[in-house]
Amino acid sequence: MRKFLGLILLSFILLLAACGTSGEKEDTANGADDTDNTAGEEATEPVDIVIGASSTPHAEILEEAKPLLEEEGINITIEMYQDYVLPNEDLESGTLDANFFQHIPFLDQTIDDTGYDLDYIDGIHIEPMGVYSKNITSLDEIEDGQEIIISRSIPDHGRILSLFEQQDLITLDESVEKSTATIDDIVDNPLNLTFSPDVDPLLLPEMYESEPDALVAINTNYAIDAGLNPLEDALFIEDENSEYVNVIAVRSKDKDNPAFQTLVDVLQSEEIQNFILENYDGAVVPVGGSN
């Protein structure tokens, strides 16, 4: 009888040991699952960037870059603008994470005028400024007192005046920085050219159509939007050495954010710069990267 009870007790002890081992194995499996879940949670999530851009060529370039950015874990939403004021207002307010529409002198002037805490990552391309006319087809046809219609955007004035100086049509004060020159800095104007700085940049192509005897300085993005070919239709145009590089602008606190640097790297990549060269026929010139 004692042997029988001993056998029962031994069997019960072995059963408890087996259950304990099974529990440990189950706990270990659950632990592995938990580790896997934690690793999944720590995996890098895609980064979403809302970027403001003018429609041509900036938004088109960004659209081309979307698949490349997705491969890098970045999803962009493009908000299109037709003016030069709201994109920086919306960037400052946080409505946008970045914008892509402006050159460095314009951004610097905006910061000086508004106190916005903005900066830029790097340059992507140059859009050479051109001077257009319906009826004037050569420099020799420019008459005394010729009207020149230019943007009311002050940061563009030095750029436009420098372009006229390069054509020996005016001379600017040597003591003034070319990029910040104003109409008052003209020291020699042999043809008595009249500069009219009263038009919003967006409306310059309309002035080209409605004022056929005038010269109109038009930003390339608006010229392309209006169906003009800057290289063929401009009376004269900046060369590729222009200092007016279009940049990716961000809030200053985001300047060192790796996601924005990746955005710039993709836009400076060979694929995107070839897209620019092939689609804009030299009217938009890529900078940085491999080109």
CSV table of C-alpha atoms in Angstrom, one decimal:
chain,number,residue,atom,x,y,z
A,1,MET,CA,0.0,0.0,0.0
A,2,ARG,CA,2.8,2.4,0.9
A,3,LYS,CA,4.6,1.6,-2.4
A,4,PHE,CA,1.3,2.4,-4.2
A,5,LEU,CA,1.0,5.7,-2.5
A,6,GLY,CA,4.6,6.5,-3.2
A,7,LEU,CA,4.1,5.9,-6.9
A,8,ILE,CA,1.1,8.2,-6.9
A,9,LEU,CA,3.1,10.9,-5.1
A,10,LEU,CA,6.0,10.6,-7.6
A,11,SER,CA,3.7,10.8,-10.6
A,12,PHE,CA,2.1,13.9,-9.2
A,13,ILE,CA,5.5,15.6,-8.6
A,14,LEU,CA,6.6,14.7,-12.2
A,15,LEU,CA,3.3,16.1,-13.5
A,16,LEU,CA,3.9,19.4,-11.7
A,17,ALA,CA,7.5,19.6,-13.1
A,18,ALA,CA,6.3,19.0,-16.6
A,19,CYS,CA,3.6,21.7,-16.3
A,20,GLY,CA,6.2,24.1,-15.0
A,21,THR,CA,8.5,23.4,-18.0
A,22,SER,CA,5.6,23.8,-20.4
A,23,GLY,CA,4.7,27.1,-18.8
A,24,GLU,CA,8.3,28.3,-19.1
A,25,LYS,CA,8.4,27.4,-22.8
A,26,GLU,CA,5.1,29.2,-23.4
A,27,ASP,CA,6.3,32.3,-21.5
A,28,THR,CA,9.5,32.2,-23.5
A,29,ALA,CA,7.5,32.1,-26.8
A,30,ASN,CA,5.4,35.0,-25.6
A,31,GLY,CA,8.5,36.9,-24.7
A,32,ALA,CA,9.9,36.5,-28.2
A,33,ASP,CA,6.6,37.7,-29.6
A,34,ASP,CA,6.8,40.7,-27.4
A,35,THR,CA,10.3,41.4,-28.5
A,36,ASP,CA,9.3,41.2,-32.1
A,37,ASN,CA,6.4,43.5,-31.5
A,38,THR,CA,8.7,46.0,-29.8
A,39,ALA,CA,11.1,45.9,-32.7
A,40,GLY,CA,8.2,46.5,-35.0
A,41,GLU,CA,7.1,49.5,-33.0
A,42,GLU,CA,10.6,50.9,-33.0
A,43,ALA,CA,11.0,50.6,-36.8
A,44,THR,CA,11.3,53.9,-38.6
A,45,GLU,CA,8.0,55.4,-39.5
A,46,PRO,CA,7.5,57.3,-42.8
A,47,VAL,CA,8.0,61.0,-42.5
A,48,ASP,CA,5.3,63.3,-43.8
A,49,ILE,CA,6.3,66.7,-45.2
A,50,VAL,CA,3.9,69.4,-46.4
A,51,ILE,CA,5.8,71.6,-48.8
A,52,GLY,CA,4.6,74.8,-50.5
A,53,ALA,CA,5.7,75.4,-54.1
A,54,SER,CA,4.9,77.5,-57.2
A,55,SER,CA,3.3,75.4,-59.9
A,56,THR,CA,6.1,75.6,-62.5
A,57,PRO,CA,8.7,74.3,-62.3
A,58,HIS,CA,8.9,73.7,-58.5
A,59,ALA,CA,5.7,71.5,-58.0
A,60,GLU,CA,6.6,69.6,-61.2
A,61,ILE,CA,10.0,68.8,-59.9
A,62,LEU,CA,8.6,67.7,-56.6
A,63,GLU,CA,6.1,65.5,-58.3
A,64,GLU,CA,8.9,63.8,-60.2
A,65,ALA,CA,10.8,63.3,-56.9
A,66,LYS,CA,7.9,61.7,-55.0
A,67,PRO,CA,8.8,58.0,-55.8
A,68,LEU,CA,12.4,58.6,-55.0
A,69,LEU,CA,11.5,60.2,-51.7
A,70,GLU,CA,9.1,57.4,-50.8
A,71,GLU,CA,12.0,55.0,-51.2
A,72,GLU,CA,13.8,57.0,-48.5
A,73,GLY,CA,10.8,56.9,-46.2
A,74,ILE,CA,9.5,60.4,-47.0
A,75,ASN,CA,6.0,61.2,-48.1
A,76,ILE,CA,5.4,64.8,-49.4
A,77,THR,CA,2.2,66.7,-49.8
A,78,ILE,CA,2.6,69.6,-52.3
A,79,GLU,CA,0.6,72.8,-51.7
A,80,MET,CA,0.7,75.0,-54.7
A,81,TYR,CA,0.9,78.8,-54.5
A,82,GLN,CA,0.7,81.6,-57.2
A,83,ASP,CA,2.2,84.4,-55.1
A,84,TYR,CA,5.4,85.1,-53.3
A,85,VAL,CA,4.1,86.2,-49.9
A,86,LEU,CA,1.9,83.4,-48.5
A,87,PRO,CA,4.4,80.5,-48.8
A,88,ASN,CA,6.7,82.2,-46.2
A,89,GLU,CA,3.8,83.3,-44.1
A,90,ASP,CA,2.5,79.7,-44.0
A,91,LEU,CA,6.0,78.3,-43.3
A,92,GLU,CA,6.4,80.6,-40.4
A,93,SER,CA,3.0,79.7,-39.0
A,94,GLY,CA,3.6,76.0,-39.3
A,95,THR,CA,1.0,75.4,-42.0
A,96,LEU,CA,3.9,74.2,-44.1
A,97,ASP,CA,7.0,72.2,-43.2
A,98,ALA,CA,9.0,73.6,-46.0
A,99,ASN,CA,8.7,75.6,-49.2
A,100,PHE,CA,10.3,75.7,-52.6
A,101,PHE,CA,9.7,78.7,-54.7
A,102,GLN,CA,12.3,81.4,-53.9
A,103,HIS,CA,15.9,82.4,-54.3
A,104,ILE,CA,18.2,83.4,-51.5
A,105,PRO,CA,18.1,87.2,-51.8
A,106,PHE,CA,14.3,87.0,-51.7
A,107,LEU,CA,14.3,84.9,-48.6
A,108,ASP,CA,16.9,87.1,-46.9
A,109,GLN,CA,14.8,90.2,-47.7
A,110,THR,CA,11.7,88.5,-46.3
A,111,ILE,CA,13.4,87.7,-43.1
A,112,ASP,CA,14.7,91.2,-42.8
A,113,ASP,CA,11.2,92.7,-43.4
A,114,THR,CA,9.2,90.3,-41.3
A,115,GLY,CA,11.5,88.9,-38.6
A,116,TYR,CA,10.5,85.3,-39.6
A,117,ASP,CA,12.7,82.7,-38.1
A,118,LEU,CA,13.4,80.9,-41.4
A,119,ASP,CA,16.5,79.5,-43.1
A,120,TYR,CA,17.3,77.3,-46.1
A,121,ILE,CA,19.0,73.9,-46.6
A,122,ASP,CA,20.5,74.2,-50.1
A,123,GLY,CA,20.0,75.2,-53.7
A,124,ILE,CA,18.2,73.1,-56.3
A,125,HIS,CA,18.1,75.1,-59.5
A,126,ILE,CA,18.4,78.6,-61.1
A,127,GLU,CA,15.6,80.2,-63.1
A,128,PRO,CA,17.2,82.8,-65.3
A,129,MET,CA,15.4,86.1,-65.4
A,130,GLY,CA,14.5,87.2,-68.9
A,131,VAL,CA,13.4,90.5,-70.5
A,132,TYR,CA,10.6,90.2,-73.1
A,133,SER,CA,8.8,92.3,-75.7
A,134,LYS,CA,6.2,91.7,-78.3
A,135,ASN,CA,7.5,94.3,-80.7
A,136,ILE,CA,11.1,94.9,-79.8
A,137,THR,CA,13.2,92.2,-81.3
A,138,SER,CA,16.8,93.5,-80.8
A,139,LEU,CA,18.7,95.8,-78.5
A,140,ASP,CA,19.1,98.2,-81.4
A,141,GLU,CA,15.3,98.8,-81.4
A,142,ILE,CA,15.2,100.1,-77.8
A,143,GLU,CA,14.3,103.8,-78.1
A,144,ASP,CA,15.0,106.8,-76.0
A,145,GLY,CA,12.6,106.9,-73.0
A,146,GLN,CA,11.7,103.2,-73.4
A,147,GLU,CA,9.4,101.9,-70.6
A,148,ILE,CA,10.6,98.9,-68.6
A,149,ILE,CA,7.9,97.1,-66.7
A,150,ILE,CA,9.4,95.2,-63.7
A,151,SER,CA,8.2,93.4,-60.6
A,152,ARG,CA,7.1,95.3,-57.5
A,153,SER,CA,9.1,92.7,-55.6
A,154,ILE,CA,12.0,94.7,-54.3
A,155,PRO,CA,14.4,91.7,-54.0
A,156,ASP,CA,14.1,91.4,-57.8
A,157,HIS,CA,15.1,95.0,-58.6
A,158,GLY,CA,18.9,94.5,-58.2
A,159,ARG,CA,18.7,91.4,-60.2
A,160,ILE,CA,16.8,93.1,-63.1
A,161,LEU,CA,19.0,96.2,-63.0
A,162,SER,CA,22.1,94.1,-63.1
A,163,LEU,CA,20.8,92.4,-66.2
A,164,PHE,CA,20.3,95.7,-67.9
A,165,GLU,CA,23.8,96.8,-66.9
A,166,GLN,CA,25.2,93.6,-68.4
A,167,GLN,CA,23.7,94.7,-71.7
A,168,ASP,CA,25.4,98.2,-71.3
A,169,LEU,CA,22.0,99.9,-71.1
A,170,ILE,CA,22.6,101.4,-67.7
A,171,THR,CA,25.4,101.8,-65.2
A,172,LEU,CA,24.9,101.2,-61.5
A,173,ASP,CA,26.7,102.9,-58.6
A,174,GLU,CA,29.9,100.9,-58.0
A,175,SER,CA,29.6,101.3,-54.3
A,176,VAL,CA,26.3,99.4,-54.1
A,177,GLU,CA,25.9,95.7,-53.9
A,178,LYS,CA,24.4,94.6,-57.2
A,179,SER,CA,21.8,92.3,-55.6
A,180,THR,CA,20.4,95.1,-53.5
A,181,ALA,CA,20.6,97.9,-56.1
A,182,THR,CA,17.5,100.1,-56.6
A,183,ILE,CA,16.4,102.4,-59.4
A,184,ASP,CA,17.9,105.3,-57.4
A,185,ASP,CA,21.4,103.6,-57.8
A,186,ILE,CA,21.4,104.1,-61.6
A,187,VAL,CA,24.3,106.6,-62.3
A,188,ASP,CA,24.2,106.5,-66.1
A,189,ASN,CA,21.1,105.9,-68.3
A,190,PRO,CA,22.0,107.1,-71.8
A,191,LEU,CA,18.6,106.0,-73.3
A,192,ASN,CA,16.7,107.5,-70.4
A,193,LEU,CA,15.0,104.2,-69.8
A,194,THR,CA,11.9,104.4,-67.5
A,195,PHE,CA,11.6,101.6,-65.0
A,196,SER,CA,8.0,101.0,-63.7
A,197,PRO,CA,8.2,98.8,-60.6
A,198,ASP,CA,4.4,98.5,-60.0
A,199,VAL,CA,3.3,95.1,-61.1
A,200,ASP,CA,2.9,91.9,-59.1
A,201,PRO,CA,5.2,89.2,-60.5
A,202,LEU,CA,2.2,86.9,-61.4
A,203,LEU,CA,0.8,89.6,-63.7
A,204,LEU,CA,4.0,90.3,-65.7
A,205,PRO,CA,3.0,87.9,-68.5
A,206,GLU,CA,-0.3,89.8,-68.9
A,207,MET,CA,1.7,93.1,-69.2
A,208,TYR,CA,3.8,91.5,-71.9
A,209,GLU,CA,0.6,90.7,-73.9
A,210,SER,CA,-1.1,94.1,-73.2
A,211,GLU,CA,1.9,96.4,-73.6
A,212,PRO,CA,3.5,95.2,-76.9
A,213,ASP,CA,5.9,98.2,-77.1
A,214,ALA,CA,7.3,97.9,-73.6
A,215,LEU,CA,10.1,95.7,-72.2
A,216,VAL,CA,8.9,93.4,-69.5
A,217,ALA,CA,11.2,91.6,-67.0
A,218,ILE,CA,9.5,88.2,-66.2
A,219,ASN,CA,10.5,85.6,-63.7
A,220,THR,CA,11.0,82.3,-65.6
A,221,ASN,CA,8.4,80.3,-63.7
A,222,TYR,CA,5.7,82.7,-64.7
A,223,ALA,CA,7.1,82.9,-68.3
A,224,ILE,CA,6.8,79.1,-68.6
A,225,ASP,CA,3.3,79.1,-67.1
A,226,ALA,CA,2.3,81.7,-69.7
A,227,GLY,CA,3.6,79.5,-72.6
A,228,LEU,CA,6.8,81.4,-73.2
A,229,ASN,CA,10.1,79.7,-74.0
A,230,PRO,CA,12.6,81.8,-72.1
A,231,LEU,CA,15.6,80.8,-74.3
A,232,GLU,CA,13.7,81.6,-77.5
A,233,ASP,CA,11.3,84.4,-76.6
A,234,ALA,CA,13.4,86.5,-74.2
A,235,LEU,CA,15.2,89.5,-75.8
A,236,PHE,CA,18.0,88.9,-73.3
A,237,ILE,CA,18.3,86.6,-70.3
A,238,GLU,CA,20.6,85.8,-67.4
A,239,ASP,CA,23.3,83.1,-67.9
A,240,GLU,CA,23.7,80.0,-65.8
A,241,ASN,CA,26.1,81.9,-63.5
A,242,SER,CA,23.2,83.7,-61.8
A,243,GLU,CA,23.5,83.9,-58.0
A,244,TYR,CA,19.7,83.6,-57.7
A,245,VAL,CA,19.5,80.0,-56.7
A,246,ASN,CA,16.1,78.6,-55.8
A,247,VAL,CA,16.3,76.8,-52.4
A,248,ILE,CA,14.4,74.6,-50.0
A,249,ALA,CA,13.4,76.9,-47.1
A,250,VAL,CA,12.5,75.7,-43.6
A,251,ARG,CA,12.0,77.0,-40.1
A,252,SER,CA,15.4,77.6,-38.5
A,253,LYS,CA,14.8,74.9,-35.9
A,254,ASP,CA,14.4,72.3,-38.7
A,255,LYS,CA,17.6,73.3,-40.7
A,256,ASP,CA,19.5,70.2,-39.3
A,257,ASN,CA,16.5,67.8,-39.6
A,258,PRO,CA,17.8,64.7,-41.5
A,259,ALA,CA,14.5,64.4,-43.3
A,260,PHE,CA,14.9,67.8,-45.0
A,261,GLN,CA,18.5,67.0,-45.9
A,262,THR,CA,17.3,63.8,-47.5
A,263,LEU,CA,14.7,65.9,-49.5
A,264,VAL,CA,17.5,68.1,-50.8
A,265,ASP,CA,19.7,65.1,-51.6
A,266,VAL,CA,17.0,63.6,-53.7
A,267,LEU,CA,16.3,66.9,-55.5
A,268,GLN,CA,20.0,67.2,-56.2
A,269,SER,CA,20.2,63.6,-57.4
A,270,GLU,CA,21.2,62.7,-61.0
A,271,GLU,CA,17.7,61.5,-61.7
A,272,ILE,CA,16.0,64.7,-60.8
A,273,GLN,CA,18.7,67.0,-62.3
A,274,ASN,CA,18.4,65.1,-65.6
A,275,PHE,CA,14.7,65.6,-65.4
A,276,ILE,CA,15.2,69.3,-65.1
A,277,LEU,CA,17.7,69.4,-68.0
A,278,GLU,CA,15.4,67.3,-70.3
A,279,ASN,CA,12.1,69.0,-69.6
A,280,TYR,CA,13.0,72.7,-69.4
A,281,ASP,CA,15.5,72.9,-72.3
A,282,GLY,CA,17.9,75.1,-70.4
A,283,ALA,CA,15.3,77.6,-69.1
A,284,VAL,CA,15.8,76.0,-65.7
A,285,VAL,CA,19.3,75.1,-64.7
A,286,PRO,CA,20.1,72.5,-62.0
A,287,VAL,CA,22.7,73.2,-59.4
A,288,GLY,CA,24.5,71.1,-56.8
A,289,GLY,CA,24.5,67.3,-56.8
A,290,SER,CA,26.3,65.7,-59.8
A,291,ASN,CA,25.5,68.5,-62.3
